[in-house]
mmCIF file of C-alpha atoms in Angstrom:
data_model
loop_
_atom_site.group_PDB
_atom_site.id
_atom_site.type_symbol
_atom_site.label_atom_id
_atom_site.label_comp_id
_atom_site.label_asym_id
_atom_site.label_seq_id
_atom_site.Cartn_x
_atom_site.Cartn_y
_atom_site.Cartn_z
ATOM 1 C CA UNK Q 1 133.073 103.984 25.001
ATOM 2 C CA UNK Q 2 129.665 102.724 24.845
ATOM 3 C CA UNK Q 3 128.815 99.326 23.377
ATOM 4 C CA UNK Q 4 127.139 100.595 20.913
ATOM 5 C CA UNK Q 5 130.454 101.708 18.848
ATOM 6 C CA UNK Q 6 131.432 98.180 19.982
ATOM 7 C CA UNK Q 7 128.559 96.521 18.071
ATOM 8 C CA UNK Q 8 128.821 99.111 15.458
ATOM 9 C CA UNK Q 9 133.139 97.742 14.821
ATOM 10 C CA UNK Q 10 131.802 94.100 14.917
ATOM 11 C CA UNK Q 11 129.225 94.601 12.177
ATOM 12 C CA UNK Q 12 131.003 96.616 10.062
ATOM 13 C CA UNK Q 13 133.735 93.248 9.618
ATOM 14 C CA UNK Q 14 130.306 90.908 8.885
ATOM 15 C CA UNK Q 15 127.707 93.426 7.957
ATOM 16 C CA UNK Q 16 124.090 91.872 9.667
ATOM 17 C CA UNK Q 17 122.863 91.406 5.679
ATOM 18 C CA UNK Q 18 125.501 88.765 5.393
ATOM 19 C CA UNK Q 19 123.373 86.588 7.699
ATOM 20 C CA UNK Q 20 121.086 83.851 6.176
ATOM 21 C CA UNK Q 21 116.947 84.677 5.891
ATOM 22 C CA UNK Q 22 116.468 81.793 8.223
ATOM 23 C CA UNK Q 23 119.164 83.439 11.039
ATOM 24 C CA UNK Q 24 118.577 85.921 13.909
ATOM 25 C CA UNK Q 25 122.212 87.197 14.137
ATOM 26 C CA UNK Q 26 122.848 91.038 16.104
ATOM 27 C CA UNK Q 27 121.403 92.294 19.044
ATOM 28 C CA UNK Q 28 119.658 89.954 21.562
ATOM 29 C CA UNK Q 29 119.356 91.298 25.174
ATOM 30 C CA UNK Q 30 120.030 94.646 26.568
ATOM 31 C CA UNK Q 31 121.347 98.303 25.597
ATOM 32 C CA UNK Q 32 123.916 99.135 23.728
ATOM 33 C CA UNK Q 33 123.338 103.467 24.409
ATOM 34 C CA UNK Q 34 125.554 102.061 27.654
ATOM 35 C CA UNK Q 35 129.122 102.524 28.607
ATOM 36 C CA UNK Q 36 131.288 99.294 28.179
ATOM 37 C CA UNK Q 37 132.994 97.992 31.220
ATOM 38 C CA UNK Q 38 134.074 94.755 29.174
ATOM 39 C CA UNK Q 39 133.520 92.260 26.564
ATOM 40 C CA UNK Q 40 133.230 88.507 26.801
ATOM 41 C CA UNK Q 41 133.616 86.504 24.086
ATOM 42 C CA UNK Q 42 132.040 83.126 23.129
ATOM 43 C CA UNK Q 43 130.308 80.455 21.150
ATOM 44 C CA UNK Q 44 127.435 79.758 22.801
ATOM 45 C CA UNK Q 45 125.686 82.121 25.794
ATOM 46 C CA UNK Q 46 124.009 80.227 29.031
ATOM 47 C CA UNK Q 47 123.905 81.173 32.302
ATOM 48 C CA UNK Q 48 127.352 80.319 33.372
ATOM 49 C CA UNK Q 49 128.414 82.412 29.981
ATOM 50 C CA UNK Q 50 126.428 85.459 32.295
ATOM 51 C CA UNK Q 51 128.023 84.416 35.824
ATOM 52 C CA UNK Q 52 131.456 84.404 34.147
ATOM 53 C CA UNK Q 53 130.347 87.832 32.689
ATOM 54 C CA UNK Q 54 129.330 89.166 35.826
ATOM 55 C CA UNK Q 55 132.808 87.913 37.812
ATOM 56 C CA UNK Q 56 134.617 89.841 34.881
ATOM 57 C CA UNK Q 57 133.075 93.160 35.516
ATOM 58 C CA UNK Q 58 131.531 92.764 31.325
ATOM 59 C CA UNK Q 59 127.977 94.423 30.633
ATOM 60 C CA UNK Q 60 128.991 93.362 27.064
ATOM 61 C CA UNK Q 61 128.966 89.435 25.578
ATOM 62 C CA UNK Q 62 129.592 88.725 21.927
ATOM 63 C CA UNK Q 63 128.313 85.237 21.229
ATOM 64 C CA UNK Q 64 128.677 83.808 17.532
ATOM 65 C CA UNK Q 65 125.357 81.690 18.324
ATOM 66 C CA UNK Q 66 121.862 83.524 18.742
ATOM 67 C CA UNK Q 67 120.553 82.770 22.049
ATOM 68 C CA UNK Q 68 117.621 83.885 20.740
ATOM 69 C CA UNK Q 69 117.464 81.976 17.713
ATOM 70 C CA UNK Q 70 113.216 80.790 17.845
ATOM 71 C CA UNK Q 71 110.232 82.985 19.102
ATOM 72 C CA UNK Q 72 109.806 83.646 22.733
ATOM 73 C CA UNK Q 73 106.467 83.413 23.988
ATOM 74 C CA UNK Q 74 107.706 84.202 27.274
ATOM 75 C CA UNK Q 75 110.405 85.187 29.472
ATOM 76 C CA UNK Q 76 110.323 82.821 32.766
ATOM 77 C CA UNK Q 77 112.083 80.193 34.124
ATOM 78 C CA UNK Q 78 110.853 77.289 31.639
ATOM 79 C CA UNK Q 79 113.969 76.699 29.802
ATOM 80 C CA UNK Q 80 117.886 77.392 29.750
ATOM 81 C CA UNK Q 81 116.981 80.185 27.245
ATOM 82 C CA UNK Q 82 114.320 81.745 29.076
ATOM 83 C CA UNK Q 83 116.426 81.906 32.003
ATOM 84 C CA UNK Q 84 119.651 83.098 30.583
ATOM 85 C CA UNK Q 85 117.409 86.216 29.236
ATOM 86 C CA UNK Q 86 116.098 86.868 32.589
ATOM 87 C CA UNK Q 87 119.722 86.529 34.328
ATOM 88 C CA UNK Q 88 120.828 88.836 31.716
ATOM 89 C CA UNK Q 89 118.502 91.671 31.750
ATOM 90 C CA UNK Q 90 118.558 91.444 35.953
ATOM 91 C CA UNK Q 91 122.307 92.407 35.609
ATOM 92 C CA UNK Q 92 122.605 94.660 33.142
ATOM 93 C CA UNK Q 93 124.362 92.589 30.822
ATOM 94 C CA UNK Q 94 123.634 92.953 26.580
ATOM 95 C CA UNK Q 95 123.885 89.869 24.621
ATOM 96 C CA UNK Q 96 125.215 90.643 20.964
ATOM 97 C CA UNK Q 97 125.058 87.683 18.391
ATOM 98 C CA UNK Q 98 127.764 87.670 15.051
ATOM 99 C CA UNK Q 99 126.154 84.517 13.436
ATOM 100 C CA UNK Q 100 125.992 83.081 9.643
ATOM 101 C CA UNK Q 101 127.073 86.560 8.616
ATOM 102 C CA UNK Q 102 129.969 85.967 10.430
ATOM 103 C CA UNK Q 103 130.381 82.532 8.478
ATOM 104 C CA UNK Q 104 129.867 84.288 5.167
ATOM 105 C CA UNK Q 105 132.468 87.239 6.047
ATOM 106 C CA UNK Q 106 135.624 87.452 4.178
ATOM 107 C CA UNK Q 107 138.035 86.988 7.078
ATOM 108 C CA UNK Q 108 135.017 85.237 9.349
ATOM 109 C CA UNK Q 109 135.304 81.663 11.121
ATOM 110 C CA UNK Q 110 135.947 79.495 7.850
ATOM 111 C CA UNK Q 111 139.241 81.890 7.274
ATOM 112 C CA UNK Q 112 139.645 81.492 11.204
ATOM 113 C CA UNK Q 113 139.923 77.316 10.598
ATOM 114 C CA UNK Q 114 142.017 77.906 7.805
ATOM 115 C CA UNK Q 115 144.503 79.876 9.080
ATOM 116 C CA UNK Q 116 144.286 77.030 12.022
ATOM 117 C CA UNK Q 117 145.513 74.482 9.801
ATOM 118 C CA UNK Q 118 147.753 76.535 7.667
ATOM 119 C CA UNK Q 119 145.814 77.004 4.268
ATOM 120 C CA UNK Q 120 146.974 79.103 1.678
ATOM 121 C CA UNK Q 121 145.290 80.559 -1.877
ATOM 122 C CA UNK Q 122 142.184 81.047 0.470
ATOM 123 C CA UNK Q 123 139.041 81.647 -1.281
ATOM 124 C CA UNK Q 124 135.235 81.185 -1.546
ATOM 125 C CA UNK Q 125 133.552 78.304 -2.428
ATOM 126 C CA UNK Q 126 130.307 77.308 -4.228
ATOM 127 C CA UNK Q 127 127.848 80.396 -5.300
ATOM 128 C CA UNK Q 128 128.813 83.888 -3.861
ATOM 129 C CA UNK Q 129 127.118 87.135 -3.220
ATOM 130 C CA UNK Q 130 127.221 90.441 -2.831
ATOM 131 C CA UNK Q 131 125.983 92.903 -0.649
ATOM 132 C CA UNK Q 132 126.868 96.495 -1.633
ATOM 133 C CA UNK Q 133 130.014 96.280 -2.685
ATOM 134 C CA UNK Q 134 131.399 92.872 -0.159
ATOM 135 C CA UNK Q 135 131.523 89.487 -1.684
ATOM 136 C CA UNK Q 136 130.742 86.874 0.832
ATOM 137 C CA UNK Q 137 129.948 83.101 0.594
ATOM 138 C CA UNK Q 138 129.149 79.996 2.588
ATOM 139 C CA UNK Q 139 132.383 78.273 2.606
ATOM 140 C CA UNK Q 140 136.138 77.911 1.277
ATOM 141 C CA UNK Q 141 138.629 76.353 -0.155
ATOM 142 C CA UNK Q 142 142.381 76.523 -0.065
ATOM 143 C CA UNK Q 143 145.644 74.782 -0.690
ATOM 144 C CA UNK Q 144 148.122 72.768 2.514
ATOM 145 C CA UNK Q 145 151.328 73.880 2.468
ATOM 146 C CA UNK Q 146 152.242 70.828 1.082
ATOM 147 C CA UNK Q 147 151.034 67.265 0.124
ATOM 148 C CA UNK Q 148 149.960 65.504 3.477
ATOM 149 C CA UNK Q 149 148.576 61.579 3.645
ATOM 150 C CA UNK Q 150 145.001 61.379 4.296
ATOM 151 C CA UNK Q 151 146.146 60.042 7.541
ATOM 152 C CA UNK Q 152 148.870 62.511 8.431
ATOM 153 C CA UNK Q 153 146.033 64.881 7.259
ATOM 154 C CA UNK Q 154 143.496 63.913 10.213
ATOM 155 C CA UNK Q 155 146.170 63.269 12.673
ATOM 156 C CA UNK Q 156 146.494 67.477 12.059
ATOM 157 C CA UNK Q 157 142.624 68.179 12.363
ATOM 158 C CA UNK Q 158 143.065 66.277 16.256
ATOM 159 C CA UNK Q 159 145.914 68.310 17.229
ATOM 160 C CA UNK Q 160 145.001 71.508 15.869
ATOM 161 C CA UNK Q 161 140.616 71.223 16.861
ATOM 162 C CA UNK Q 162 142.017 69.435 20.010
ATOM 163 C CA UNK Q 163 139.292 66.193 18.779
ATOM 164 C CA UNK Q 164 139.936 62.870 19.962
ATOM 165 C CA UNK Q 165 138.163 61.810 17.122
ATOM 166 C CA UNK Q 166 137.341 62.726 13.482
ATOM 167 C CA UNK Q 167 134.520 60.891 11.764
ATOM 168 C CA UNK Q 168 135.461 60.579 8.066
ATOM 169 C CA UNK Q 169 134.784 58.197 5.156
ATOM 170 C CA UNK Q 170 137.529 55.708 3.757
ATOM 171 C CA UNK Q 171 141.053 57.146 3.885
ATOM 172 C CA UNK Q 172 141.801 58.606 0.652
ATOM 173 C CA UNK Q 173 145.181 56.667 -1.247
ATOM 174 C CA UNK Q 174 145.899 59.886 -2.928
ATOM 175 C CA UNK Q 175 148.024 62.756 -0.951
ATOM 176 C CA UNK Q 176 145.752 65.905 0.105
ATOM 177 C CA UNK Q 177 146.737 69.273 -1.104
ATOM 178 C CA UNK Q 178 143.115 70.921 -1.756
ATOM 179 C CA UNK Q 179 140.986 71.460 0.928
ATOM 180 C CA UNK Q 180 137.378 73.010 1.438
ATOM 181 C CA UNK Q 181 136.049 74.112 4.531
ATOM 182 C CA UNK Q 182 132.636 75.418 6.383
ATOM 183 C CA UNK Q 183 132.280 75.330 10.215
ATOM 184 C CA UNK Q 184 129.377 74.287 11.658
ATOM 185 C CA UNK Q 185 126.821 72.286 10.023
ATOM 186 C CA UNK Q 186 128.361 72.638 6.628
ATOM 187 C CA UNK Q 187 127.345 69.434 4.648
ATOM 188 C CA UNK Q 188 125.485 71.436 2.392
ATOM 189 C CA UNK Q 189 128.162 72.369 0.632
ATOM 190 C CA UNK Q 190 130.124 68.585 0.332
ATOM 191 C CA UNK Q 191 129.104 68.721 -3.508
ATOM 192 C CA UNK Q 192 130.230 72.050 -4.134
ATOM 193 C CA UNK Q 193 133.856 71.042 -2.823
ATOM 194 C CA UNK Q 194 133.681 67.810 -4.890
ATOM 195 C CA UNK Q 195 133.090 69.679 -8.041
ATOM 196 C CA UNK Q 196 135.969 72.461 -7.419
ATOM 197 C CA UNK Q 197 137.950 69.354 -7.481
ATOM 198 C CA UNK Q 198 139.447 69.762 -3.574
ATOM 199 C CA UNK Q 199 140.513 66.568 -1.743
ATOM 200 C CA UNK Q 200 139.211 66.776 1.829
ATOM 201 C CA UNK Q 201 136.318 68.653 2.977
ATOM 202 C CA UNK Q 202 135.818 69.507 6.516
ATOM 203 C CA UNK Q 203 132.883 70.475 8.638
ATOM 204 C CA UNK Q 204 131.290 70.244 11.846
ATOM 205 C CA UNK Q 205 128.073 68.064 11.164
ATOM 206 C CA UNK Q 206 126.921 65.802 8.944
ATOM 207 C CA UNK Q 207 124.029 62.946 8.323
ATOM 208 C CA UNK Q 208 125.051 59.154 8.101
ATOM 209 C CA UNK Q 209 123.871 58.710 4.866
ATOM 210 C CA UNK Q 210 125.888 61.890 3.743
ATOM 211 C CA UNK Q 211 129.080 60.226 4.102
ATOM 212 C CA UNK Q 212 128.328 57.421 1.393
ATOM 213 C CA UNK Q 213 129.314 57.138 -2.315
ATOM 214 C CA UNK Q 214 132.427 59.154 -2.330
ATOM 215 C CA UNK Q 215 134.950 56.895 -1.765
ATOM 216 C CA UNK Q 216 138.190 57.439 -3.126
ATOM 217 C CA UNK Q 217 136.567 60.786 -4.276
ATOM 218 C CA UNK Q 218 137.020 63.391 -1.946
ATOM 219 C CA UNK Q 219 138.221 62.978 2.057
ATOM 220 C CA UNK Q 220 134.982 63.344 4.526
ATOM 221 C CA UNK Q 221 136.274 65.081 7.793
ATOM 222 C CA UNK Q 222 133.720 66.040 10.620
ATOM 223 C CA UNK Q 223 135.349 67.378 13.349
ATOM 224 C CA UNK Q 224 132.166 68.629 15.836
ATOM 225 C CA UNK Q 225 130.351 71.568 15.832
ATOM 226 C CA UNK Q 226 131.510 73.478 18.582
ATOM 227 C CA UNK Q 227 135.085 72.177 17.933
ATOM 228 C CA UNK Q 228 135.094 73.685 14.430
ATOM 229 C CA UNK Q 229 133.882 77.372 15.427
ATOM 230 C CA UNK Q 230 135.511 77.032 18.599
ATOM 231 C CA UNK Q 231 138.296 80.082 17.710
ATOM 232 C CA UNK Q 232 135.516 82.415 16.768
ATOM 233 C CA UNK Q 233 136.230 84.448 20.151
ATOM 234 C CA UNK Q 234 139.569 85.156 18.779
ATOM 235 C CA UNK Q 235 138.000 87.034 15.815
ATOM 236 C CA UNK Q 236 135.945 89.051 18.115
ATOM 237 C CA UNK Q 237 138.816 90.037 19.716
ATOM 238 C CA UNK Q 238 140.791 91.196 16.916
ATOM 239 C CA UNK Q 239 138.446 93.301 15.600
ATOM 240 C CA UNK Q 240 137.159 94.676 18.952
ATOM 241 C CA UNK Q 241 141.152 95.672 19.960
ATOM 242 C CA UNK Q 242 141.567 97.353 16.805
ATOM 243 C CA UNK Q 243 138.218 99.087 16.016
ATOM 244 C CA UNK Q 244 137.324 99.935 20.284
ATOM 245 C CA UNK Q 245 140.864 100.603 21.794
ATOM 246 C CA UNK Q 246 140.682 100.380 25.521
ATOM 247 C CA UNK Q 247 138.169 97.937 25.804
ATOM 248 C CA UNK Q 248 138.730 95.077 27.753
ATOM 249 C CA UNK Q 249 137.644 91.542 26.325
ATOM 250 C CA UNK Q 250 137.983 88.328 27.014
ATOM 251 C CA UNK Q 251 137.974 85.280 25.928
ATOM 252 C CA UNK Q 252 135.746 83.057 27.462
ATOM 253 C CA UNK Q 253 136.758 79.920 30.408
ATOM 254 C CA UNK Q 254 133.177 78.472 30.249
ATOM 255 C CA UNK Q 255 132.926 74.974 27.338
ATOM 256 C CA UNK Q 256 129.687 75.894 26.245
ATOM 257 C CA UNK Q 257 129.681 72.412 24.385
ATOM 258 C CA UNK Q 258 127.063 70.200 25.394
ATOM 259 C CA UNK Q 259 128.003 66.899 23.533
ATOM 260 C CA UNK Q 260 130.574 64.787 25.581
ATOM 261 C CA UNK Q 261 132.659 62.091 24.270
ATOM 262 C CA UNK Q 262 132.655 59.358 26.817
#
């Protein structure tokens, strides 16, 4: 099978028009007119993303971050980018990148952190679109199984993001039953979830000064970047299994993450 049909599966489930104007989602490095001898799946790609490729025997890696993401003016050994790239193209290896349009997709990481913590009545949130004939939007929002303490509620995000901390704003006195979602560097979207009336909101990033003035109005949970879109591999592999049978993937050993909690 070559990767092409591979890439081909992958955007079919978060068509490359899904992506933000700003975004440089799809193909980064390589050829896809190639037979596949494996797929590695991550977050992020650096050079021990491509060493871990190489040991696996995969000319294929499916990142959900570009690692091309700003202009190249040229391919040396300046910068971790530059060299990844390099390391890449010397060993036959093609980068593939399923970014925001990944976020936007129906089924794409926010459904992947919802399912994580159990959400049901799953649906967009804030101003959709369309493209053809697929809906698609920046976030959602969704309903706990049942009533959880604001407490009770973050003690979940730890266990289930694996965080040893959450930064939030004041613990909410109410129970938490509605909850809206966007991995990554979601804050954007903090007064769309206040206005649908959800409880907690959780993202990856936010600014200080986001987090004041909503006390007692809606729970503030920011659980890290990479910790929030950490599953995305998993929805690479689901669709890569199903669409590309006989293709081996996995799921990446390397922690891509380069913030440390000390």
């Amino acid at each position: 099978m070559k990767i092409s049909r591979v890439v081909a599966a992958l955007e079919r489930f978060a068509p490359l028009p899904l992506q933000e104007s700003y975004d440089n989602a799809g193909l980064q490095v390589g050829l896809t007119d190639v037979e596949v001898s494996g797929a590695l799946l991550c977050l992020d790609v650096n050079e021990q993303i491509i060493d871990e490729a190489i040991a696996k025997n995969c000319n294929l890696v499916v990142a959900h971050h570009p690692l091309i993401f700003h202009k190249l003016s040229c391919v040396s050994n300046l910068d971790y980018v530059q060299r990844t790239v390099m390391k890449a193209i010397q060993n036959g290896i093609t980068i593939v990148s399923m970014h925001t349009n990944l976020d936007n997709a129906q089924g794409g990481v926010n459904y992947k952190m919802a399912e994580k913590i159990g959400l049901t009545d799953v649906c967009f949130l804030g101003q959709s679109h369309c493209f053809a004939d697929i809906t698609y939007a920046s976030g959602i929002v969704g309903n706990l199984p049942a009533p959880m303490s604001a407490s009770d509620f973050i003690q979940l995000l730890k266990k289930v993001f694996m965080v040893d901390c959450v930064q939030c704003n004041q613990l909410l006195e109410r129970d938490i039953v509605k909850v809206a979602l966007c991995g990554g560097a979601g804050s954007f979207l903090l007064d769309d979830a206040i206005a649908c009336g959800t409880d907690a909101f959780i993202t990856g990033e936010m600014h200080y000064h986001e987090f004041f003035g909503h006390e007692q109005e809606i729970q503030i949970a920011v659980i890290g970047h990479y910790q929030s879109e950490q599953f995305t591999n998993e929805i690479f592999k689901s669709v890569i299994e199903r669409d590309c049978e006989g293709v081996s993937c996995y799921l990446t050993e390397t922690n891509t993450n380069p913030i440390l909690y000390i």
